[in-house]
PDB file of C-alpha atoms in Angstrom:
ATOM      1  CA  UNK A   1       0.000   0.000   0.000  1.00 52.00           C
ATOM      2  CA  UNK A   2       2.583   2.273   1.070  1.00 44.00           C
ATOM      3  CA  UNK A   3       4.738   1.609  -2.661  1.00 48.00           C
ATOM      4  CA  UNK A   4       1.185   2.458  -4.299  1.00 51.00           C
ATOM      5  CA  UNK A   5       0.707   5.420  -2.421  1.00 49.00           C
ATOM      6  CA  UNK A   6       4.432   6.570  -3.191  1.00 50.00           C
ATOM      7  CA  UNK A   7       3.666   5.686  -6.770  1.00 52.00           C
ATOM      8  CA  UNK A   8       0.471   7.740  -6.756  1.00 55.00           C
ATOM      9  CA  UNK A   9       2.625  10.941  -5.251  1.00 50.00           C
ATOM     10  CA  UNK A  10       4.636  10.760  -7.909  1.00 54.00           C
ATOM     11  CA  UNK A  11       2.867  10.966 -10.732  1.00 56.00           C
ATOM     12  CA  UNK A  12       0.481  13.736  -9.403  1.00 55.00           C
ATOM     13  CA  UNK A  13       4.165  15.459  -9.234  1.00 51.00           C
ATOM     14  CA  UNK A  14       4.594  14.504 -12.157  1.00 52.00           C
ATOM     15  CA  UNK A  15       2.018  15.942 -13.643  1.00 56.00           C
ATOM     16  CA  UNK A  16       1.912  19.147 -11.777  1.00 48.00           C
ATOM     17  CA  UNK A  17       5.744  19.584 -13.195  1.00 44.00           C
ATOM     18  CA  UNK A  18       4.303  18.887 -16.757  1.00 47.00           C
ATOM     19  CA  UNK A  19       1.323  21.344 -16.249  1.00 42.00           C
ATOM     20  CA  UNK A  20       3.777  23.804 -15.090  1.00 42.00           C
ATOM     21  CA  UNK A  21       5.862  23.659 -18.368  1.00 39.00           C
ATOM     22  CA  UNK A  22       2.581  24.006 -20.526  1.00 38.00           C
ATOM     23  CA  UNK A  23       1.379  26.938 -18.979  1.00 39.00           C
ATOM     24  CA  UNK A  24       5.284  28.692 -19.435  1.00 36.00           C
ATOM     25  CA  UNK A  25       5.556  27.771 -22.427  1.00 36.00           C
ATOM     26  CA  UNK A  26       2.196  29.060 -23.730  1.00 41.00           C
ATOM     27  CA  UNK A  27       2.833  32.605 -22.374  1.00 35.00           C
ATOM     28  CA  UNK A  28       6.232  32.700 -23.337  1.00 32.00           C
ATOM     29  CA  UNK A  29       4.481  32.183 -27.136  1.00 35.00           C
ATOM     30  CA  UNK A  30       1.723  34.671 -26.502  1.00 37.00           C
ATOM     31  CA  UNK A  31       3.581  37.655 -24.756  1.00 37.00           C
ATOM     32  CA  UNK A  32       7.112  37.616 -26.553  1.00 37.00           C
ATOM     33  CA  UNK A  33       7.599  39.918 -29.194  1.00 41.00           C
ATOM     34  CA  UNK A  34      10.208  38.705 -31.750  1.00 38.00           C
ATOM     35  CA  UNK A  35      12.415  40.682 -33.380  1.00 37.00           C
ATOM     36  CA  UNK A  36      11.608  40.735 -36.720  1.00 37.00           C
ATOM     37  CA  UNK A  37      11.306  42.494 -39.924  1.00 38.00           C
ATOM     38  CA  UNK A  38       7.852  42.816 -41.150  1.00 44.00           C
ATOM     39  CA  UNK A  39       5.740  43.718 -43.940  1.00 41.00           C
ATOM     40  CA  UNK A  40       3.926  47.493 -43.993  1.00 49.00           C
ATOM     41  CA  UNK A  41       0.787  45.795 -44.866  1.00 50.00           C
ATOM     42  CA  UNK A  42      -1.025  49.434 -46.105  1.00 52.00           C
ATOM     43  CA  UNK A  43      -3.015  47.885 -48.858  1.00 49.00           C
ATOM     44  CA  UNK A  44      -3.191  50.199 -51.905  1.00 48.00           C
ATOM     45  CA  UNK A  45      -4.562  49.836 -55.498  1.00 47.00           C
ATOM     46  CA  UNK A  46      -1.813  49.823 -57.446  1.00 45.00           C
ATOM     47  CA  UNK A  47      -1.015  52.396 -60.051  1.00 46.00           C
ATOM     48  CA  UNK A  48       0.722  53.439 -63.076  1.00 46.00           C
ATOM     49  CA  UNK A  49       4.960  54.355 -62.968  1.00 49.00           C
ATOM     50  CA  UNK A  50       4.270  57.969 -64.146  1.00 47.00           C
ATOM     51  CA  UNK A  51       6.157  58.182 -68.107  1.00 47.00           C
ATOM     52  CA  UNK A  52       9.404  59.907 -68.179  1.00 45.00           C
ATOM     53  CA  UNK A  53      10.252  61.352 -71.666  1.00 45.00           C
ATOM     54  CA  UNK A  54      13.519  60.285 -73.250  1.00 54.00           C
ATOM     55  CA  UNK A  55      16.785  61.935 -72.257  1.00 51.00           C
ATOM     56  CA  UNK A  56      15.247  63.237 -69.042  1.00 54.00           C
ATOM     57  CA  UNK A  57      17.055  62.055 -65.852  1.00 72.00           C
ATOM     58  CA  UNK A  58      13.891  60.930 -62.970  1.00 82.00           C
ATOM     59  CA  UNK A  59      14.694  62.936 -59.938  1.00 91.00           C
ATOM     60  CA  UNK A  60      13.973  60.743 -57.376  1.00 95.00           C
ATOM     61  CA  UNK A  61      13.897  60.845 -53.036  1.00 97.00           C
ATOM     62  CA  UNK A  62      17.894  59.992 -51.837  1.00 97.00           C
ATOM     63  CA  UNK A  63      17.643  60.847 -48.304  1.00 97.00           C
ATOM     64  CA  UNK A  64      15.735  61.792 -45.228  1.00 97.00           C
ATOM     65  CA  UNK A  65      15.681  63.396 -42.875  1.00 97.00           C
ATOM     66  CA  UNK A  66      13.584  64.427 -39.477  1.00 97.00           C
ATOM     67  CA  UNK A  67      15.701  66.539 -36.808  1.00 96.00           C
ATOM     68  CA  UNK A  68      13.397  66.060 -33.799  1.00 96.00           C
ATOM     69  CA  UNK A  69      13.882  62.410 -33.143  1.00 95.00           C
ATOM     70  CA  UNK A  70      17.457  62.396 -35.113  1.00 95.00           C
ATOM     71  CA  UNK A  71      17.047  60.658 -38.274  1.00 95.00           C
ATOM     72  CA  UNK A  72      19.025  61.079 -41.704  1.00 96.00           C
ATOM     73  CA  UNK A  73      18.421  57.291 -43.567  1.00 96.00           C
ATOM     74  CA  UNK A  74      19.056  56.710 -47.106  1.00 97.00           C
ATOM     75  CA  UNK A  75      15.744  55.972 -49.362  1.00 97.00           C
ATOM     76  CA  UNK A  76      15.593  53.118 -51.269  1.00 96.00           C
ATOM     77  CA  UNK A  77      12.658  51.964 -53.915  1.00 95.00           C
ATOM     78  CA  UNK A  78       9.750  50.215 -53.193  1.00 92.00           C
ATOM     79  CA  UNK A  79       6.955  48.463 -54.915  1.00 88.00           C
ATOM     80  CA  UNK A  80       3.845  47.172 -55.063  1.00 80.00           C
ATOM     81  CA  UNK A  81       3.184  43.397 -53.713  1.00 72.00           C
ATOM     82  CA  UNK A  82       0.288  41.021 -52.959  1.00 70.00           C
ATOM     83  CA  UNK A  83      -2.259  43.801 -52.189  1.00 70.00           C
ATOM     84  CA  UNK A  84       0.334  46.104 -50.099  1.00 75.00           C
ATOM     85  CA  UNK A  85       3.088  48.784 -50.499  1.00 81.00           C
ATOM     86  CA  UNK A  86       6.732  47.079 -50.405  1.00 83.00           C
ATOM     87  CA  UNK A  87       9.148  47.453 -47.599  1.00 84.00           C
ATOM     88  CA  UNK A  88      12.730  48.418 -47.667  1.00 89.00           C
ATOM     89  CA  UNK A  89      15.525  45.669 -47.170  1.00 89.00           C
ATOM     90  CA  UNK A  90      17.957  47.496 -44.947  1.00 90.00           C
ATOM     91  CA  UNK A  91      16.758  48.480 -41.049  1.00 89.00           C
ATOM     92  CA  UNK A  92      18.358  51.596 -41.616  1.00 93.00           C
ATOM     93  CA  UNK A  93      16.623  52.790 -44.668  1.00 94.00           C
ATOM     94  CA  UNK A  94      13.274  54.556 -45.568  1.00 95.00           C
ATOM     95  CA  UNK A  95      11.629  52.666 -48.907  1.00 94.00           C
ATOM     96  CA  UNK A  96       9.622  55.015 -51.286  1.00 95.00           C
ATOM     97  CA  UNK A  97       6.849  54.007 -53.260  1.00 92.00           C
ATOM     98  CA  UNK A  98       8.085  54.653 -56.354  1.00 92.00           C
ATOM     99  CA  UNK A  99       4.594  54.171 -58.312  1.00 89.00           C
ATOM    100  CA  UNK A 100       3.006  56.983 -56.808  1.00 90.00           C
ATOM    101  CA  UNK A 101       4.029  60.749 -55.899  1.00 94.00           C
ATOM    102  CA  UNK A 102       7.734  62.139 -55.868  1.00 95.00           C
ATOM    103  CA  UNK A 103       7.885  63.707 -52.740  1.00 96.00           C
ATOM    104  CA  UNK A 104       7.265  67.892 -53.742  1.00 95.00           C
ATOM    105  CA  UNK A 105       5.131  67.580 -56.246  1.00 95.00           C
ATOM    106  CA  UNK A 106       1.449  67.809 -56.053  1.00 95.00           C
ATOM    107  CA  UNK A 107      -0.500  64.608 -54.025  1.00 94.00           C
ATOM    108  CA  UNK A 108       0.800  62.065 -51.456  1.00 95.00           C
ATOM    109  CA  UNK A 109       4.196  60.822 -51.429  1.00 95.00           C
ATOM    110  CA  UNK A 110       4.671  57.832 -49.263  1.00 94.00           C
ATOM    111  CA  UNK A 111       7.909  56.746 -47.306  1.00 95.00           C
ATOM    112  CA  UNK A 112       7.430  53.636 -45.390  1.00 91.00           C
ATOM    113  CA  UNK A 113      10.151  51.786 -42.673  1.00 91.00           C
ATOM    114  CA  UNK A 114      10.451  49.142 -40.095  1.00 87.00           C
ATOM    115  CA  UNK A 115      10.053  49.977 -36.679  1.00 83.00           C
ATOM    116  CA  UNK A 116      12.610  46.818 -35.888  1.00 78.00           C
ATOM    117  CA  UNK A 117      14.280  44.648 -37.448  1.00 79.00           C
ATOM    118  CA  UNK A 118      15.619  40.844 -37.822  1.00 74.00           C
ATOM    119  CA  UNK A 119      18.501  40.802 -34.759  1.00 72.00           C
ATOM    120  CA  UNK A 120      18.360  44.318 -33.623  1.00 71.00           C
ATOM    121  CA  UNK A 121      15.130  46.271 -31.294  1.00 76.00           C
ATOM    122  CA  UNK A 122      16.048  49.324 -33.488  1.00 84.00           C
ATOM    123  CA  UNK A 123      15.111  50.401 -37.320  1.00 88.00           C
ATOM    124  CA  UNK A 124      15.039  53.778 -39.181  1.00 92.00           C
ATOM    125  CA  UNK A 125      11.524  54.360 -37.686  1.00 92.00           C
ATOM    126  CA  UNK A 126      11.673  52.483 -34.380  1.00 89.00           C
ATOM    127  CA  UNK A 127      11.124  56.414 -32.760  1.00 93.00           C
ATOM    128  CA  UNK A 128       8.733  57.661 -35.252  1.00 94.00           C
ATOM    129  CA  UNK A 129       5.729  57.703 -32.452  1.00 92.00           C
ATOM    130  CA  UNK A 130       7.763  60.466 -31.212  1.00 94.00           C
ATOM    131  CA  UNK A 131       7.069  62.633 -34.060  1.00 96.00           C
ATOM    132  CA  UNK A 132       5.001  65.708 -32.783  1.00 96.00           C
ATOM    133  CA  UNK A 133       2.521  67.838 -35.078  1.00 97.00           C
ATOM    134  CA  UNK A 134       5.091  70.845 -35.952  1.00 96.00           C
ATOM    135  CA  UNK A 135       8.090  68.806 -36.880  1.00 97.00           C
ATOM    136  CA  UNK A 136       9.781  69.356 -40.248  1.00 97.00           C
ATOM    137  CA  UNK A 137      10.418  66.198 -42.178  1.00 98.00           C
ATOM    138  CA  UNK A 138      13.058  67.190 -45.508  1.00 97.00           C
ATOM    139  CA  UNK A 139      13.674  64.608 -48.223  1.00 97.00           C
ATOM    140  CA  UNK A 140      17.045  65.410 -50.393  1.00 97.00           C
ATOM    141  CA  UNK A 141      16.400  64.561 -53.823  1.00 96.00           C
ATOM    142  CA  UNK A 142      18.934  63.021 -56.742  1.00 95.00           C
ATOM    143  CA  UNK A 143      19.085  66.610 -58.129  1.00 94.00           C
ATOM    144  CA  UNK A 144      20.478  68.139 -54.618  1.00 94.00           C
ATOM    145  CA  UNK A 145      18.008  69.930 -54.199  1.00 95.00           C
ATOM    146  CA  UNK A 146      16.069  69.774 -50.637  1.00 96.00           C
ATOM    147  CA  UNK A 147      12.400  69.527 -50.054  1.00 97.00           C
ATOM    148  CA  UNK A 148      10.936  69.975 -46.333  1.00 97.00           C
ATOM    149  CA  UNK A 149       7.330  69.422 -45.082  1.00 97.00           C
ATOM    150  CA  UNK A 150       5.940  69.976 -42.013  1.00 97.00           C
ATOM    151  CA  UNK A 151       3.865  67.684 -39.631  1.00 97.00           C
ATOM    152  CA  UNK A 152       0.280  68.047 -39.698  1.00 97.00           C
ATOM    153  CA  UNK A 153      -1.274  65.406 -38.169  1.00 95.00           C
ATOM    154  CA  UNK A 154      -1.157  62.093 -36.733  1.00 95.00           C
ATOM    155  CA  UNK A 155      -2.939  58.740 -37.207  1.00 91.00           C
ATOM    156  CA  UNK A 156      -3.222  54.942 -36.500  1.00 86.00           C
ATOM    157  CA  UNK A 157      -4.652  52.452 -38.916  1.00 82.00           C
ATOM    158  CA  UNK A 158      -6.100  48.934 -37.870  1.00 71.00           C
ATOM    159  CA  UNK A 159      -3.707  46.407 -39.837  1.00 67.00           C
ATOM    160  CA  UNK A 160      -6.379  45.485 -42.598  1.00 66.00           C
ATOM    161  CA  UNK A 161      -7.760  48.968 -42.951  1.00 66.00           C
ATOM    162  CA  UNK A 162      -8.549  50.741 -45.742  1.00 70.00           C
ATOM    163  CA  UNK A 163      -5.603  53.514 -46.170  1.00 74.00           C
ATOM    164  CA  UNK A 164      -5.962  54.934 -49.670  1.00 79.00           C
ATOM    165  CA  UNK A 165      -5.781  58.035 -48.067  1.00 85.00           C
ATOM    166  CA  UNK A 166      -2.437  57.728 -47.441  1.00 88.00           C
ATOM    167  CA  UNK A 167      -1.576  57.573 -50.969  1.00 87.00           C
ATOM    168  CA  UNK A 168      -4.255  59.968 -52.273  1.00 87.00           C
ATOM    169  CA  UNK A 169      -5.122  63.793 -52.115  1.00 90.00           C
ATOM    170  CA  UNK A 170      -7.220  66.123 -53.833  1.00 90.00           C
ATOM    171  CA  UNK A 171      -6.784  69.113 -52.047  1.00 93.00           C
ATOM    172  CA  UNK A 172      -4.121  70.334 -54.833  1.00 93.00           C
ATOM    173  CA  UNK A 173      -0.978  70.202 -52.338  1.00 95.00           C
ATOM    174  CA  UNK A 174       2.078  68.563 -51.307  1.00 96.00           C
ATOM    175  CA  UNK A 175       2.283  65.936 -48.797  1.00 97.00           C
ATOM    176  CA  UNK A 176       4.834  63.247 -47.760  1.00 97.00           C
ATOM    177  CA  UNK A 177       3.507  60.288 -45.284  1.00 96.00           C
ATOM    178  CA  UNK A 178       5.504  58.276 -43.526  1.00 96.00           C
ATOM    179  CA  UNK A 179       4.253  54.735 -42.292  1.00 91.00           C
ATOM    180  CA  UNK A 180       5.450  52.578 -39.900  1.00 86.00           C
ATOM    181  CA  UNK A 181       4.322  49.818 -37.914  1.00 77.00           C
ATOM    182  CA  UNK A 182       2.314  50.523 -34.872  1.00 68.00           C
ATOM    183  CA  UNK A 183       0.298  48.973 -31.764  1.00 55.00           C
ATOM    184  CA  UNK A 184       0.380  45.626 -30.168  1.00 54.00           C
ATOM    185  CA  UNK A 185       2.369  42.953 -31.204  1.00 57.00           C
ATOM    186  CA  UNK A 186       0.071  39.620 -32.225  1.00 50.00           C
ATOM    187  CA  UNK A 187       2.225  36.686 -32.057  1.00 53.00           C
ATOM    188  CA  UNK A 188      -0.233  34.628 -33.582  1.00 55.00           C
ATOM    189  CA  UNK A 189      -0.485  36.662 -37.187  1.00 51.00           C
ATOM    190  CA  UNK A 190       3.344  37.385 -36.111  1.00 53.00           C
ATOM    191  CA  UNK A 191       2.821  41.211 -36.716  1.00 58.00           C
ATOM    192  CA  UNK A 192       1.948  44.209 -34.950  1.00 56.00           C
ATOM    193  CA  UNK A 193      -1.570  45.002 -35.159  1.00 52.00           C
ATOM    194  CA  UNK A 194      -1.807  48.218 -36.644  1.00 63.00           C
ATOM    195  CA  UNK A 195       0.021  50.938 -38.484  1.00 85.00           C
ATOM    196  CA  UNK A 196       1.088  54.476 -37.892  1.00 88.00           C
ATOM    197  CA  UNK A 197       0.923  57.449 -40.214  1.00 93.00           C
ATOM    198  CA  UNK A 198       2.604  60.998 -39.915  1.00 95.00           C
ATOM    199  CA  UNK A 199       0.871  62.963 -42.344  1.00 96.00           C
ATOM    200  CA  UNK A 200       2.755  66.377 -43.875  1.00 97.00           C
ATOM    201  CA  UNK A 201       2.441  69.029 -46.004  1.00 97.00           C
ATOM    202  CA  UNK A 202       5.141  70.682 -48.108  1.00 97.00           C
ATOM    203  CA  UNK A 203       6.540  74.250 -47.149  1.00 95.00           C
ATOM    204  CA  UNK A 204       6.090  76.819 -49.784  1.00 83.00           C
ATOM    205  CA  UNK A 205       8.778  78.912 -50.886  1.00 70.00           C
ATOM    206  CA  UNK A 206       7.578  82.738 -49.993  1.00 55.00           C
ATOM    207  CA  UNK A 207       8.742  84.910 -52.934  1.00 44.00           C
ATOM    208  CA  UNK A 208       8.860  88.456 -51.313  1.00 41.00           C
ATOM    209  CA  UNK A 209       9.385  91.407 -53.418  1.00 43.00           C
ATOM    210  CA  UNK A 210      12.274  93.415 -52.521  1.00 44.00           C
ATOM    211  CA  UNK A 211      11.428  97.162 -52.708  1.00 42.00           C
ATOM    212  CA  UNK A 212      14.575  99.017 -53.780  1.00 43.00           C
TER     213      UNK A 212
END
């Protein structure tokens, strides 16, 4: 009786142990957050590579940069793929969409980044939430020349929103968005579960007459 009784301690132990590494293990897999690199996921329709006549040179986004929360990254080209914007291939850089709006000329340009990346907590927009309505965001372009916007306002998307907005405007003016991910990560989907948006609008130039 006594050897049964022993036996029967034993494997309730047993069991408790085993219970105990279940329940571990589960919320090890349901509160970590991986670092990884992930994709934008702002779904877009996709749309024509605006024509470039012969002999002209594209001027194109090279760098940005955003003072407040010390950024300068190099901009890379991005694309369109399954349903969503592309994402840039370095944690450093900034990917523009190159389909839709160079950054200064009239609609939305759209800059997009990872907010961390494969071995490393930090990526070109891993401080972007800091970004404060105000801030000046300037994009260098190929030609030299610099273009600077300025912060107007702020917003979070659920993952599978609808964000055409992002990439559109009819209001006849100059913006850049930058997009980055955003919210709590979901280690089931493996992504974070929404994305953020800092919306600008190009500076104008003031041409002031000088009165001699």
């Amino acid at each position: 009786n006594q050897i049964c009784y022993n036996k029967a301690v034993i494997n309730i132990i047993k069991s408790i142990v085993a219970f105990g590494f279940i329940l571990i293990f589960g919320f090890i897999l349901f509160t970590s957050k991986p670092v990884v690199a992930e994709p934008i996921e702002i779904h877009i329709k996709p749309a024509e590579e605006a024509v470039v006549a012969p002999g002209v040179e594209k001027i194109i986004p090279v760098e940005l940069s955003i003072e407040s929360i010390y950024i300068k990254a190099p901009i890379e080209l991005v694309g369109f793929s399954n349903g969503a914007m592309g994402v840039p291939t370095e944690a450093g850089n900034a990917g523009w969409y190159e389909f839709g709006t160079v950054p200064g000329e009239i609609g939305s340009a759209v800059l997009a980044g990872h907010v961390n990346w494969k071995d490393s907590p930090n990526a070109v927009f891993t401080n972007l939430k800091s970004v404060e309505v105000g801030d000046i965001v300037t994009v260098t372009m190929s030609d030299k020349k610099n273009v600077s916007f300025v912060v107007t306002h702020i917003k979070s998307y659920p993952l599978y929103a609808d964000a055409n907005e992002v990439f559109s405007s009819n209001d006849g003016l100059s913006h850049l968005n930058l997009v980055t991910c955003d919210g709590v990560w979901n280690s089931i989907i493996h992504s974070h579960e929404s994305r953020l948006v800092i919306f600008t609008e190009k500076i104008e130039e003031k041409n002031e007459m000088v009165i001699q």
